[in-house]
Amino acid sequence: MKESAVHRTIDGIWRIESAKIIASLARMVRDVGLAEDLAQDALIIALERWQEMGIPENPEAWLMTTAKRRAIDHLRRNKLRDRKYEEIGREIDRQQEPDWEEALDDPVGDDLLRLIFTSCHPVLSAEARVALTLRLLGGLTTEEIASAFLVPEPTVAQRIVRAKRTLTAARVPFELPPKNELAARLSSVLEVIYLMFNEGYAATSGASWIRPVLCHEALRLGRILAEIAPEEPEVHGLVALMEIQSSRFRARVSPSGEPILLMDQNRALWDHLLIRRGLTAITRAERLGQVFGPYLIQASIAACHASARTASETDWVRISALYDALSQVAPSPVVELNRAVALSMAFGPEVGLEVVDSLIQEPSMKNYHLLPSVRGDFLMKLGRRQEASIEFKRAANLTRNDKERELLLKRASDCAME
């Protein structure tokens, strides 16, 4: 097999399997940074040997076994054998010295869940959590993460290094949080995945309005979390939201990359398989019989849009009611702005404008470009076109996304001409 073909194969396998390998190693060595280094060693060995011997019959198992052997060698080399024997012995509920060969065949079990909770630990900043999660669980390189978030590669590399050091210095255990901490820690995990998805769905800056790679990685992580934490309704709610939102990708931008707003999208281009998956995830959450949380409510809103065959058939009254519920469980100015849009569609733009005007003095909304954008839309519908043009221009000056700026300036121009 040609060298380039081997590299492509290894790269594909690594993206899928690296999280499992790192998680399994972290359980053995109790250090996420060291676990990633050992996994990278196995990858380098694969790059060298597979070129000569060819791709093994079970490449995933080959990588896992090689990585675990590297971990065992490291433990022995650093004179940690007795202590690690004791730790692993306690872990597998034995009193005698463990069998290293048997450790090689240990199933992944809850290791992935432990890795997710570790990489999203609240001791890290939001930026560090996202970078580390994409690196360890998404299998992305620092270059790819930097490109996705439009920040310099050294900045991302520094965030990842600092994150690992912080986890080590804080002695964050590689384990599932105790029950009394689970809800708070789970919210941190969901927040990271949600942030990752949102940045891909509507990029805050740069030349592209969407960054599908971030959405795909966030959705993949959400699906993993749903399988290993099946009793958590908010996990299914977030997965449902991401599935349904992802269904719109082909309709969200024109062939040349211009944004297409929801009400103007060609719904025939929506991916109905993803919509069905999202609706199934909502059903899974509902069957758990718990009170709806913010992600499940947002998924229900997305389902209302997905269920409407045309934009005019959208049940805006129900969406308004869902936003009312969302404002109760997760109040924020951004939720209130979205509620204003729903109210305007259900009961008229003057109702929405009243809500938006109440947000103008909110400090956190001062530089939020969607506030003047939404206000401009309401003013345009009310026939106050000159005022609308001013609002669209203000929004264009605030956004850092090139494509969105072009759209807003066009809307401003259209208002001024009529």
XYZ file of C-alpha atoms in Angstrom:
418
model
C 0.000 0.000 0.000
C 1.299 3.488 -0.871
C 2.531 5.658 1.977
C -0.197 8.278 1.391
C -2.887 5.575 1.480
C -1.494 4.204 4.761
C -1.477 7.693 6.275
C -5.079 8.325 5.214
C -6.169 4.996 6.687
C -4.367 5.631 9.958
C -5.772 9.170 10.142
C -9.318 7.866 9.693
C -8.875 5.153 12.316
C -7.238 7.600 14.727
C -10.090 10.086 14.572
C -12.558 7.362 15.462
C -10.543 5.391 18.006
C -8.205 7.907 19.657
C -10.682 8.918 22.372
C -11.178 5.283 23.442
C -7.424 4.673 23.483
C -6.652 7.815 25.498
C -9.499 7.070 27.909
C -8.274 3.534 28.487
C -4.694 4.699 29.041
C -5.817 7.474 31.405
C -7.475 4.840 33.578
C -4.135 3.011 33.789
C -1.752 5.935 34.324
C -4.179 8.400 36.004
C -2.876 11.335 33.938
C -4.713 12.636 30.857
C -1.663 14.425 29.425
C 0.544 11.358 29.792
C -2.219 9.171 28.333
C -2.332 11.322 25.201
C 1.474 11.183 24.864
C 1.437 7.390 25.110
C -1.378 7.166 22.568
C 0.624 9.388 20.211
C 3.594 7.014 20.660
C 1.387 4.146 19.480
C 0.314 6.214 16.487
C 3.937 6.881 15.518
C 4.726 3.169 15.815
C 1.758 2.398 13.553
C 2.949 4.920 10.969
C 6.350 3.231 10.915
C 5.324 -0.422 10.982
C 2.154 -0.451 8.910
C 4.024 0.982 5.963
C 6.210 -2.143 6.004
C 3.803 -4.836 7.219
C 0.537 -3.448 5.837
C -2.646 -2.532 7.714
C -3.364 -5.238 10.334
C -6.616 -7.187 10.220
C -7.934 -5.390 13.312
C -6.151 -2.003 13.321
C -8.185 -0.608 16.222
C -7.188 -3.493 18.501
C -3.557 -3.229 17.314
C -3.404 0.434 18.287
C -5.101 -0.183 21.642
C -2.788 -3.075 22.537
C 0.343 -1.188 21.470
C -0.693 1.875 23.454
C -1.416 -0.183 26.579
C 1.947 -1.905 26.308
C 3.587 1.520 26.139
C 1.707 2.456 29.307
C 2.870 -0.685 31.085
C 6.466 -0.061 30.002
C 6.215 3.478 31.337
C 4.898 2.316 34.708
C 7.694 -0.219 35.086
C 10.389 2.176 33.875
C 9.435 4.840 36.403
C 9.459 2.477 39.367
C 5.744 2.928 39.907
C 4.981 -0.746 39.507
C 4.112 -1.566 43.110
C 1.893 1.508 43.553
C 0.150 0.994 40.233
C -0.284 -2.692 40.996
C -2.021 -1.678 44.197
C -4.238 0.900 42.441
C -5.243 -1.458 39.647
C -5.681 -4.243 42.185
C -8.165 -2.152 44.153
C -9.887 -1.114 40.968
C -10.555 -4.667 39.822
C -11.315 -5.817 43.371
C -8.401 -8.216 43.751
C -5.797 -8.638 46.479
C -3.119 -10.400 44.444
C -0.752 -8.821 41.926
C -2.599 -8.097 38.646
C -1.770 -9.776 35.360
C -0.429 -7.172 32.936
C -1.430 -9.269 29.926
C -4.979 -9.427 31.218
C -4.964 -5.641 31.635
C -4.324 -5.362 27.908
C -7.703 -6.939 27.212
C -9.680 -4.794 29.673
C -12.854 -3.426 28.095
C -13.254 0.342 27.705
C -16.260 0.329 30.050
C -16.909 3.796 31.436
C -13.492 5.146 30.421
C -14.930 7.409 27.720
C -17.395 8.894 30.169
C -14.553 9.516 32.633
C -12.524 11.210 29.886
C -15.445 13.469 28.921
C -15.951 14.565 32.534
C -12.206 15.109 32.984
C -11.663 17.189 29.823
C -14.755 19.287 30.677
C -13.860 19.775 34.346
C -15.020 23.155 35.769
C -11.476 23.868 37.009
C -10.643 24.710 33.369
C -11.752 27.816 31.497
C -14.447 27.427 28.828
C -11.853 27.946 26.062
C -9.533 25.341 27.562
C -12.364 22.830 27.977
C -13.374 23.179 24.334
C -9.805 22.904 23.023
C -8.953 19.901 25.207
C -12.233 18.142 24.385
C -11.729 18.593 20.645
C -8.178 17.302 20.970
C -8.819 14.284 23.195
C -12.347 13.277 22.173
C -12.660 14.779 18.709
C -9.253 13.634 17.523
C -8.589 17.037 15.927
C -5.079 18.439 15.589
C -4.139 21.788 17.104
C -4.010 23.188 13.569
C -7.580 22.044 12.877
C -8.860 23.454 16.179
C -7.113 26.767 15.522
C -8.610 26.907 12.037
C -12.090 26.112 13.344
C -12.018 28.916 15.914
C -9.892 31.323 13.873
C -7.216 31.714 16.524
C -3.441 31.252 16.146
C -2.227 27.662 16.400
C 0.239 28.507 19.229
C -2.693 29.899 21.224
C -4.575 26.607 20.950
C -1.444 24.586 21.732
C -0.858 26.720 24.819
C -4.467 26.273 25.973
C -4.174 22.497 25.680
C -0.832 22.347 27.493
C -2.112 24.594 30.286
C -5.300 22.564 30.568
C -3.341 19.358 31.083
C -1.078 21.020 33.640
C -4.077 22.463 35.479
C -5.732 19.049 35.702
C -2.504 17.542 37.032
C -1.856 20.360 39.511
C -5.438 20.233 40.776
C -5.133 16.445 41.070
C -8.409 15.996 39.239
C -9.155 12.279 39.552
C -9.854 10.267 36.429
C -13.213 9.059 37.624
C -16.929 9.730 37.412
C -18.031 12.467 39.804
C -19.938 11.408 42.929
C -23.724 11.552 42.713
C -23.972 14.819 44.622
C -21.703 16.488 42.001
C -23.006 14.725 38.898
C -25.656 17.277 37.889
C -23.254 20.232 38.117
C -20.481 18.394 36.275
C -22.850 17.097 33.595
C -24.022 20.641 32.932
C -20.388 21.604 32.274
C -20.006 18.742 29.783
C -23.215 19.663 27.982
C -22.207 23.327 27.954
C -18.930 22.512 26.168
C -20.641 20.375 23.536
C -23.376 23.001 23.056
C -20.794 25.794 22.713
C -18.849 23.737 20.201
C -21.961 23.073 18.116
C -23.176 26.675 18.196
C -19.821 28.012 17.025
C -20.035 25.660 14.056
C -23.692 26.403 13.360
C -23.282 30.187 13.282
C -19.617 31.188 13.361
C -18.930 34.292 15.428
C -16.228 35.495 13.047
C -14.396 34.747 9.827
C -15.282 34.337 6.178
C -17.707 31.393 6.534
C -21.105 31.485 8.190
C -20.973 27.831 9.219
C -18.160 25.443 10.206
C -19.571 21.946 9.775
C -16.529 20.171 11.269
C -17.293 21.644 14.712
C -20.952 20.644 14.465
C -20.091 17.127 13.356
C -17.642 16.661 16.245
C -20.104 18.076 18.789
C -22.849 15.789 17.502
C -20.529 12.787 17.594
C -19.611 13.547 21.220
C -23.273 14.008 22.085
C -24.159 10.643 20.596
C -21.370 8.983 22.586
C -22.576 10.638 25.781
C -26.170 9.545 25.100
C -25.092 5.922 24.839
C -23.016 5.948 28.021
C -25.432 8.122 30.046
C -28.807 6.891 28.761
C -30.773 7.925 31.864
C -30.039 11.644 31.511
C -32.865 13.410 29.604
C -30.872 16.584 28.981
C -28.214 14.565 27.137
C -30.895 13.257 24.772
C -32.320 16.772 24.556
C -28.995 18.221 23.413
C -28.474 15.398 20.921
C -31.988 15.957 19.545
C -31.328 19.674 19.182
C -28.052 19.069 17.320
C -29.543 16.384 15.067
C -32.421 18.627 13.978
C -30.278 21.741 13.581
C -27.719 19.764 11.555
C -30.483 18.679 9.180
C -30.583 22.234 7.762
C -26.954 22.539 6.670
C -27.544 22.081 2.934
C -30.244 24.768 3.023
C -28.482 27.278 5.310
C -26.056 28.675 2.749
C -26.189 29.363 -0.971
C -23.708 27.688 -3.365
C -21.496 30.764 -2.993
C -21.683 30.740 0.816
C -24.270 33.448 1.508
C -26.473 32.837 4.585
C -30.073 31.776 3.975
C -32.390 32.577 6.892
C -34.704 29.907 8.298
C -37.917 31.248 6.781
C -36.319 31.435 3.320
C -34.749 27.966 3.278
C -35.686 25.271 0.771
C -37.027 22.635 3.147
C -36.714 19.939 0.518
C -32.963 20.167 1.163
C -33.330 19.376 4.854
C -31.939 15.984 5.879
C -34.988 14.051 7.042
C -32.920 11.185 8.424
C -31.335 13.598 10.906
C -34.757 15.029 11.720
C -36.091 11.528 12.483
C -33.056 10.843 14.669
C -33.709 14.089 16.533
C -37.378 13.296 17.090
C -36.403 9.825 18.335
C -33.982 11.387 20.830
C -36.782 13.651 22.112
C -38.976 10.588 22.595
C -36.191 8.839 24.532
C -35.919 11.869 26.814
C -39.677 12.139 27.337
C -39.913 8.464 28.328
C -37.631 9.165 31.286
C -40.526 11.151 32.757
C -38.585 14.069 34.174
C -39.154 17.817 33.977
C -37.977 19.332 30.697
C -34.617 21.110 30.957
C -33.270 23.858 28.658
C -31.800 21.536 26.004
C -34.936 19.447 25.715
C -37.078 22.586 25.442
C -34.829 23.931 22.687
C -35.017 20.584 20.922
C -38.818 20.787 21.104
C -38.659 24.229 19.487
C -36.438 22.852 16.720
C -38.913 19.982 16.271
C -41.727 22.498 15.677
C -39.758 23.970 12.787
C -38.829 20.535 11.469
C -42.458 19.383 11.519
C -43.706 22.297 9.409
C -43.779 21.414 5.703
C -43.582 25.109 4.799
C -42.523 28.203 6.718
C -46.125 29.457 6.801
C -47.264 26.262 8.574
C -44.937 26.813 11.543
C -46.777 26.665 14.876
C -45.464 29.935 16.275
C -47.965 29.970 19.146
C -46.531 26.696 20.458
C -42.987 27.961 19.894
C -43.836 31.105 21.890
C -45.120 28.930 24.732
C -41.929 26.856 24.651
C -39.825 30.015 24.834
C -41.909 31.090 27.827
C -40.969 27.783 29.459
C -37.315 28.207 28.482
C -37.231 31.692 30.016
C -38.408 30.137 33.288
C -35.779 27.372 33.492
C -32.875 29.224 31.841
C -33.573 32.967 31.876
C -31.203 35.147 29.869
C -31.363 38.196 27.595
C -30.613 35.983 24.567
C -33.537 33.682 25.380
C -35.716 36.770 25.779
C -34.599 38.017 22.351
C -35.533 34.684 20.776
C -38.858 34.790 22.608
C -39.463 38.212 21.065
C -39.003 36.740 17.585
C -41.490 33.955 18.328
C -44.006 36.421 19.755
C -43.689 38.648 16.692
C -44.369 35.717 14.376
C -47.329 34.558 16.461
C -48.946 37.872 17.419
C -47.379 40.601 15.306
C -44.110 42.592 15.089
C -45.318 45.287 17.471
C -45.501 42.679 20.271
C -41.972 41.512 19.543
C -40.671 45.099 19.329
C -41.969 45.833 22.806
C -39.943 42.934 24.231
C -36.826 43.892 22.239
C -37.002 47.514 23.391
C -36.955 46.311 26.988
C -33.542 44.707 26.278
C -31.819 47.807 24.870
C -30.468 48.900 28.271
C -29.272 45.397 29.161
C -25.440 45.714 29.562
C -24.706 42.219 28.231
C -26.535 43.033 24.991
C -24.630 46.234 24.263
C -22.390 44.648 21.611
C -24.649 41.742 20.655
C -25.293 42.210 16.941
C -28.489 40.163 16.849
C -30.333 42.695 19.018
C -30.277 45.505 16.388
C -30.690 42.867 13.668
C -33.931 41.568 15.189
C -35.111 45.095 15.975
C -34.461 46.103 12.372
C -36.542 43.179 11.152
C -39.489 44.208 13.323
C -39.233 47.858 12.217
C -39.118 46.796 8.564
C -42.300 44.741 8.973
C -43.973 47.730 10.614
C -43.094 49.901 7.604
C -40.509 51.989 9.504
C -37.862 51.329 6.867
C -35.440 54.180 7.546
C -35.219 53.191 11.203
C -34.812 49.554 10.155
C -31.928 50.479 7.840
C -30.120 52.178 10.727
C -30.548 49.083 12.909
C -29.252 46.731 10.207
C -26.181 48.949 9.721
C -25.583 48.943 13.482
C -25.789 45.139 13.498
C -23.385 44.927 10.542
C -20.839 47.018 12.450
C -21.070 44.714 15.465
C -20.800 41.292 13.800
C -17.366 39.757 13.205
C -18.592 37.325 10.555
C -17.969 38.501 6.996
C -20.923 36.702 5.390
C -23.345 37.888 8.038
C -22.078 41.450 7.642
C -22.757 41.297 3.894
C -26.304 40.048 4.525
C -27.035 42.796 7.069
C -25.684 45.550 4.826
C -27.820 44.265 1.976
C -30.904 44.366 4.195
C -29.993 47.904 5.240
C -29.640 48.923 1.588
C -32.935 47.295 0.618
C -34.737 49.227 3.367
C -33.174 52.529 2.373
C -34.220 52.146 -1.275
C -37.937 51.702 -0.583
